[in-house]
mmCIF file of C-alpha atoms in Angstrom:
data_model
loop_
_atom_site.group_PDB
_atom_site.id
_atom_site.type_symbol
_atom_site.label_atom_id
_atom_site.label_comp_id
_atom_site.label_asym_id
_atom_site.label_seq_id
_atom_site.Cartn_x
_atom_site.Cartn_y
_atom_site.Cartn_z
ATOM 1 C CA MET I 1 -1.161 -3.138 23.726
ATOM 2 C CA ASP I 2 -4.499 -4.495 24.958
ATOM 3 C CA ILE I 3 -7.410 -5.077 22.486
ATOM 4 C CA LYS I 4 -9.457 -1.972 23.578
ATOM 5 C CA GLN I 5 -6.454 0.266 23.361
ATOM 6 C CA LEU I 6 -5.562 -1.302 20.030
ATOM 7 C CA ALA I 7 -9.043 -0.718 18.690
ATOM 8 C CA ARG I 8 -9.171 2.850 19.846
ATOM 9 C CA THR I 9 -5.746 3.781 18.311
ATOM 10 C CA ALA I 10 -6.726 2.105 14.973
ATOM 11 C CA CYS I 11 -10.187 3.770 14.877
ATOM 12 C CA THR I 12 -8.596 7.090 15.610
ATOM 13 C CA ARG I 13 -6.113 6.772 12.893
ATOM 14 C CA PHE I 14 -8.788 5.629 10.491
ATOM 15 C CA PHE I 15 -11.272 8.244 11.123
ATOM 16 C CA SER I 16 -8.479 10.848 11.126
ATOM 17 C CA ALA I 17 -7.252 9.630 7.677
ATOM 18 C CA ILE I 18 -10.621 10.441 5.946
ATOM 19 C CA PRO I 19 -10.590 14.175 6.452
ATOM 20 C CA ALA I 20 -6.736 14.416 6.011
ATOM 21 C CA LEU I 21 -6.860 12.787 2.561
ATOM 22 C CA GLY I 22 -9.958 14.867 1.781
ATOM 23 C CA LEU I 23 -7.938 18.023 2.340
ATOM 24 C CA ILE I 24 -5.061 16.703 0.247
ATOM 25 C CA PHE I 25 -7.594 16.165 -2.649
ATOM 26 C CA PHE I 26 -10.070 19.022 -2.405
ATOM 27 C CA LEU I 27 -7.887 21.832 -1.032
ATOM 28 C CA PRO I 28 -5.665 21.976 -4.259
ATOM 29 C CA ALA I 29 -8.792 21.357 -6.363
ATOM 30 C CA GLY I 30 -10.446 24.418 -4.783
ATOM 31 C CA THR I 31 -13.892 22.577 -4.932
ATOM 32 C CA PHE I 32 -15.746 19.537 -3.672
ATOM 33 C CA ASP I 33 -17.017 18.982 -7.283
ATOM 34 C CA TYR I 34 -14.407 16.385 -7.816
ATOM 35 C CA TRP I 35 -16.156 13.072 -8.378
ATOM 36 C CA GLN I 36 -13.009 11.150 -9.038
ATOM 37 C CA ALA I 37 -11.681 11.937 -5.594
ATOM 38 C CA TRP I 38 -14.933 11.044 -3.905
ATOM 39 C CA LEU I 39 -15.120 7.643 -5.732
ATOM 40 C CA TYR I 40 -11.530 7.042 -4.967
ATOM 41 C CA MET I 41 -11.917 7.748 -1.284
ATOM 42 C CA ALA I 42 -14.957 5.378 -1.177
ATOM 43 C CA LEU I 43 -13.080 2.568 -2.893
ATOM 44 C CA LEU I 44 -10.081 3.133 -0.585
ATOM 45 C CA PHE I 45 -11.862 3.547 2.933
ATOM 46 C CA THR I 46 -14.725 1.115 2.609
ATOM 47 C CA PRO I 47 -12.657 -2.090 2.347
ATOM 48 C CA MET I 48 -10.119 -0.431 4.871
ATOM 49 C CA PHE I 49 -12.777 -0.197 7.388
ATOM 50 C CA PHE I 50 -13.848 -3.752 6.965
ATOM 51 C CA LEU I 51 -10.341 -4.918 7.076
ATOM 52 C CA MET I 52 -9.679 -3.018 10.361
ATOM 53 C CA ARG I 53 -12.825 -4.663 11.891
ATOM 54 C CA TYR I 54 -11.655 -8.023 10.697
ATOM 55 C CA LEU I 55 -8.179 -7.693 12.077
ATOM 56 C CA ILE I 56 -9.338 -6.314 15.453
ATOM 57 C CA LYS I 57 -11.627 -9.401 15.830
ATOM 58 C CA ASN I 58 -9.381 -12.056 14.180
ATOM 59 C CA ASP I 59 -5.754 -10.987 14.118
ATOM 60 C CA PRO I 60 -5.074 -8.139 16.470
ATOM 61 C CA ALA I 61 -1.395 -9.058 16.505
ATOM 62 C CA LEU I 62 -1.146 -8.277 12.792
ATOM 63 C CA LEU I 63 -3.033 -4.971 13.259
ATOM 64 C CA GLU I 64 -0.484 -3.980 15.953
ATOM 65 C CA ARG I 65 2.405 -4.909 13.697
ATOM 66 C CA ARG I 66 0.743 -2.827 10.828
ATOM 67 C CA MET I 67 0.696 0.303 13.202
ATOM 68 C CA LYS I 68 4.438 0.305 13.872
ATOM 69 C CA MET I 69 6.065 2.824 11.648
ATOM 70 C CA LYS I 70 9.653 2.912 12.637
ATOM 71 C CA GLU I 71 12.173 0.966 10.438
ATOM 72 C CA LYS I 72 15.140 -0.499 12.279
ATOM 73 C CA ALA I 73 17.403 -0.699 9.146
ATOM 74 C CA ALA I 74 18.868 2.615 8.157
ATOM 75 C CA GLU I 75 18.470 1.657 4.383
ATOM 76 C CA GLN I 76 14.786 0.831 4.747
ATOM 77 C CA SER I 77 14.287 4.035 6.730
ATOM 78 C CA LEU I 78 15.840 6.263 3.916
ATOM 79 C CA ILE I 79 13.696 4.320 1.277
ATOM 80 C CA ILE I 80 10.588 5.031 3.209
ATOM 81 C CA LYS I 81 11.442 8.733 3.742
ATOM 82 C CA LEU I 82 11.941 9.084 -0.008
ATOM 83 C CA SER I 83 8.644 7.300 -0.723
ATOM 84 C CA TYR I 84 6.691 9.663 1.451
ATOM 85 C CA MET I 85 7.807 12.560 -0.685
ATOM 86 C CA TYR I 86 6.684 10.826 -3.880
ATOM 87 C CA PHE I 87 3.361 9.617 -2.145
ATOM 88 C CA LEU I 88 2.647 13.263 -1.182
ATOM 89 C CA ALA I 89 3.220 14.555 -4.726
ATOM 90 C CA THR I 90 1.179 11.764 -6.220
ATOM 91 C CA PHE I 91 -1.851 12.630 -3.999
ATOM 92 C CA LEU I 92 -1.457 16.423 -4.284
ATOM 93 C CA LEU I 93 -0.998 16.858 -7.867
ATOM 94 C CA PRO I 94 -4.365 15.507 -9.017
ATOM 95 C CA GLY I 95 -6.159 18.294 -7.142
ATOM 96 C CA PHE I 96 -4.211 21.024 -8.952
ATOM 97 C CA ASP I 97 -4.791 19.225 -12.154
ATOM 98 C CA ARG I 98 -8.517 19.264 -11.425
ATOM 99 C CA ARG I 99 -8.509 22.984 -10.655
ATOM 100 C CA PHE I 100 -6.341 24.013 -13.769
ATOM 101 C CA GLY I 101 -7.571 21.367 -16.168
ATOM 102 C CA TRP I 102 -4.167 20.076 -17.158
ATOM 103 C CA SER I 103 -5.392 16.615 -17.994
ATOM 104 C CA ASN I 104 -8.317 15.056 -19.913
ATOM 105 C CA VAL I 105 -8.410 11.462 -18.554
ATOM 106 C CA PRO I 106 -11.330 9.631 -20.219
ATOM 107 C CA LEU I 107 -14.197 8.146 -18.143
ATOM 108 C CA TRP I 108 -13.316 4.601 -19.091
ATOM 109 C CA LEU I 109 -9.695 4.987 -17.982
ATOM 110 C CA VAL I 110 -10.735 6.482 -14.589
ATOM 111 C CA LEU I 111 -13.102 3.608 -14.035
ATOM 112 C CA PHE I 112 -10.593 1.115 -15.092
ATOM 113 C CA ALA I 113 -7.959 2.473 -12.900
ATOM 114 C CA ASP I 114 -10.426 2.473 -9.939
ATOM 115 C CA ALA I 115 -11.078 -1.215 -10.488
ATOM 116 C CA LEU I 116 -7.329 -1.923 -10.549
ATOM 117 C CA VAL I 117 -6.886 0.166 -7.279
ATOM 118 C CA LEU I 118 -9.603 -1.944 -5.626
ATOM 119 C CA ALA I 119 -8.040 -5.177 -6.993
ATOM 120 C CA GLY I 120 -4.775 -3.994 -5.458
ATOM 121 C CA TYR I 121 -6.238 -3.538 -2.077
ATOM 122 C CA ILE I 122 -8.089 -6.775 -2.320
ATOM 123 C CA LEU I 123 -4.825 -8.486 -2.900
ATOM 124 C CA VAL I 124 -3.294 -6.840 0.252
ATOM 125 C CA MET I 125 -6.335 -8.091 2.187
ATOM 126 C CA LEU I 126 -5.654 -11.638 0.956
ATOM 127 C CA VAL I 127 -2.016 -11.267 1.896
ATOM 128 C CA PHE I 128 -3.025 -10.307 5.487
ATOM 129 C CA LYS I 129 -5.329 -13.207 5.698
ATOM 130 C CA GLU I 130 -2.511 -15.558 4.616
ATOM 131 C CA ASN I 131 0.422 -13.988 6.628
ATOM 132 C CA SER I 132 -0.089 -12.767 10.164
ATOM 133 C CA TYR I 133 3.594 -11.415 10.027
ATOM 134 C CA ALA I 134 3.049 -8.954 7.148
ATOM 135 C CA ALA I 135 4.277 -6.031 9.117
ATOM 136 C CA ARG I 136 4.624 -2.548 7.947
ATOM 137 C CA THR I 137 8.310 -2.568 8.969
ATOM 138 C CA VAL I 138 11.067 -5.012 7.816
ATOM 139 C CA GLU I 139 11.899 -7.115 10.727
ATOM 140 C CA VAL I 140 11.914 -10.870 11.684
ATOM 141 C CA GLU I 141 10.124 -11.831 14.870
ATOM 142 C CA GLU I 142 10.719 -14.841 17.133
ATOM 143 C CA GLY I 143 8.493 -17.759 15.912
ATOM 144 C CA GLN I 144 7.955 -16.268 12.411
ATOM 145 C CA LYS I 145 7.833 -18.813 9.589
ATOM 146 C CA VAL I 146 8.211 -18.504 5.800
ATOM 147 C CA ILE I 147 4.797 -18.368 4.074
ATOM 148 C CA ASP I 148 4.601 -20.100 0.745
ATOM 149 C CA THR I 149 0.857 -20.654 0.231
ATOM 150 C CA GLY I 150 -1.873 -18.460 -1.315
ATOM 151 C CA PRO I 151 -0.463 -15.544 -3.224
ATOM 152 C CA TYR I 152 2.935 -16.291 -1.842
ATOM 153 C CA ALA I 153 2.894 -19.344 -4.015
ATOM 154 C CA VAL I 154 2.928 -17.239 -7.070
ATOM 155 C CA VAL I 155 5.412 -14.415 -6.248
ATOM 156 C CA ARG I 156 7.513 -13.700 -3.132
ATOM 157 C CA HIS I 157 6.078 -10.185 -2.475
ATOM 158 C CA PRO I 158 2.396 -10.320 -3.363
ATOM 159 C CA MET I 159 1.524 -7.400 -0.997
ATOM 160 C CA TYR I 160 3.929 -5.143 -2.902
ATOM 161 C CA VAL I 161 2.080 -6.093 -6.119
ATOM 162 C CA GLY I 162 -1.209 -4.850 -4.472
ATOM 163 C CA VAL I 163 0.527 -1.698 -3.131
ATOM 164 C CA GLY I 164 2.061 -1.046 -6.402
ATOM 165 C CA LEU I 165 -1.296 -1.381 -8.192
ATOM 166 C CA LEU I 166 -2.902 0.835 -5.722
ATOM 167 C CA TYR I 167 -0.302 3.849 -5.905
ATOM 168 C CA VAL I 168 0.645 3.678 -9.513
ATOM 169 C CA LEU I 169 -3.033 3.668 -10.626
ATOM 170 C CA THR I 170 -3.940 6.475 -8.269
ATOM 171 C CA PRO I 171 -3.325 9.352 -10.716
ATOM 172 C CA PRO I 172 -5.605 8.091 -13.588
ATOM 173 C CA ALA I 173 -8.254 6.959 -10.964
ATOM 174 C CA LEU I 174 -8.233 10.735 -9.753
ATOM 175 C CA GLY I 175 -8.317 11.969 -13.392
ATOM 176 C CA SER I 176 -4.611 13.143 -13.541
ATOM 177 C CA ALA I 177 -1.971 12.341 -16.172
ATOM 178 C CA TRP I 178 0.579 14.573 -14.703
ATOM 179 C CA ALA I 179 0.671 12.790 -11.287
ATOM 180 C CA MET I 180 1.820 9.667 -13.022
ATOM 181 C CA ILE I 181 5.437 11.362 -12.963
ATOM 182 C CA PRO I 182 5.863 11.009 -9.186
ATOM 183 C CA ALA I 183 3.932 7.807 -9.149
ATOM 184 C CA ILE I 184 6.320 6.099 -11.551
ATOM 185 C CA PHE I 185 9.332 7.119 -9.291
ATOM 186 C CA LEU I 186 7.741 4.953 -6.652
ATOM 187 C CA ILE I 187 8.564 1.795 -8.646
ATOM 188 C CA PRO I 188 12.454 1.964 -8.358
ATOM 189 C CA LEU I 189 11.959 2.678 -4.642
ATOM 190 C CA LEU I 190 9.682 -0.228 -4.315
ATOM 191 C CA ILE I 191 12.354 -2.494 -6.082
ATOM 192 C CA ALA I 192 15.008 -1.007 -3.744
ATOM 193 C CA ARG I 193 12.872 -1.896 -0.623
ATOM 194 C CA ILE I 194 12.341 -5.530 -1.922
ATOM 195 C CA VAL I 195 16.123 -6.062 -2.592
ATOM 196 C CA SER I 196 16.965 -4.728 0.792
ATOM 197 C CA GLU I 197 14.157 -6.571 2.604
ATOM 198 C CA GLU I 198 15.212 -9.853 0.845
ATOM 199 C CA ARG I 199 18.755 -9.469 2.132
ATOM 200 C CA ILE I 200 17.450 -9.202 5.661
ATOM 201 C CA LEU I 201 14.938 -12.040 5.367
ATOM 202 C CA ALA I 202 17.670 -14.463 3.726
ATOM 203 C CA LYS I 203 19.920 -13.762 6.664
ATOM 204 C CA GLU I 204 17.494 -13.733 9.563
ATOM 205 C CA LEU I 205 14.455 -15.817 8.521
ATOM 206 C CA LYS I 206 14.981 -19.693 8.506
ATOM 207 C CA GLY I 207 13.987 -21.325 5.241
ATOM 208 C CA TYR I 208 13.857 -18.088 3.200
ATOM 209 C CA THR I 209 16.771 -18.879 0.925
ATOM 210 C CA GLU I 210 14.901 -22.278 0.135
ATOM 211 C CA TYR I 211 11.676 -20.255 -0.533
ATOM 212 C CA GLN I 212 13.591 -17.985 -2.975
ATOM 213 C CA GLN I 213 14.680 -21.120 -4.879
ATOM 214 C CA LYS I 214 11.032 -22.494 -4.907
ATOM 215 C CA VAL I 215 9.386 -19.195 -5.783
ATOM 216 C CA ARG I 216 11.542 -17.637 -8.430
ATOM 217 C CA TYR I 217 9.783 -14.276 -9.010
ATOM 218 C CA ARG I 218 9.489 -11.380 -6.687
ATOM 219 C CA LEU I 219 6.692 -9.339 -8.262
ATOM 220 C CA LEU I 220 5.854 -10.386 -11.835
ATOM 221 C CA PRO I 221 5.852 -14.075 -12.810
ATOM 222 C CA GLY I 222 8.324 -14.676 -15.788
ATOM 223 C CA VAL I 223 9.664 -11.032 -15.366
ATOM 224 C CA TRP I 224 11.244 -10.320 -11.893
#
């Protein structure tokens, strides 16, 4: 894909995602008077826009990798399909929660969750800066090397740490306690994806087994 076509496709997806996510939040809420959703969208899409610009200019190959959606491994494909269901529930429930007043999440917790959501996204951005092969799908490309610097020197899957923070903290950031239920179910799916991914990387990526011995923990230092 040439750079102009890549930029057009990326911009189209980005600017389509804004109203789409707005519908997911505000339609169930039945109102635009939902400040938690407005703040969340600002925190999500502002760094996303600058990241998109950065990748178009500095690493279009990574941007193209991130735009590929289809998993080659059947196991990974199943995990992603299940994840989409929980993602949708996690994003839909807060609107209904806002409409019917099911939760009373305090202001400090909303803002704290927003800060962690932003921190999660910043961590993902740092991963992209460090690893040009941080594709959305699990595959090993020709010429790909093991990355063991930056956040990869701390845990083997720093991007999933950022993604986990982003999604698990989304419900309180949107003022919903009930949406934590589907969000929590994303954790075992994330673990399953990591275990499956590591089997592929250990088999196909040269030096990965040595990296596993060097960096012992996958997500949380001292835990797992």
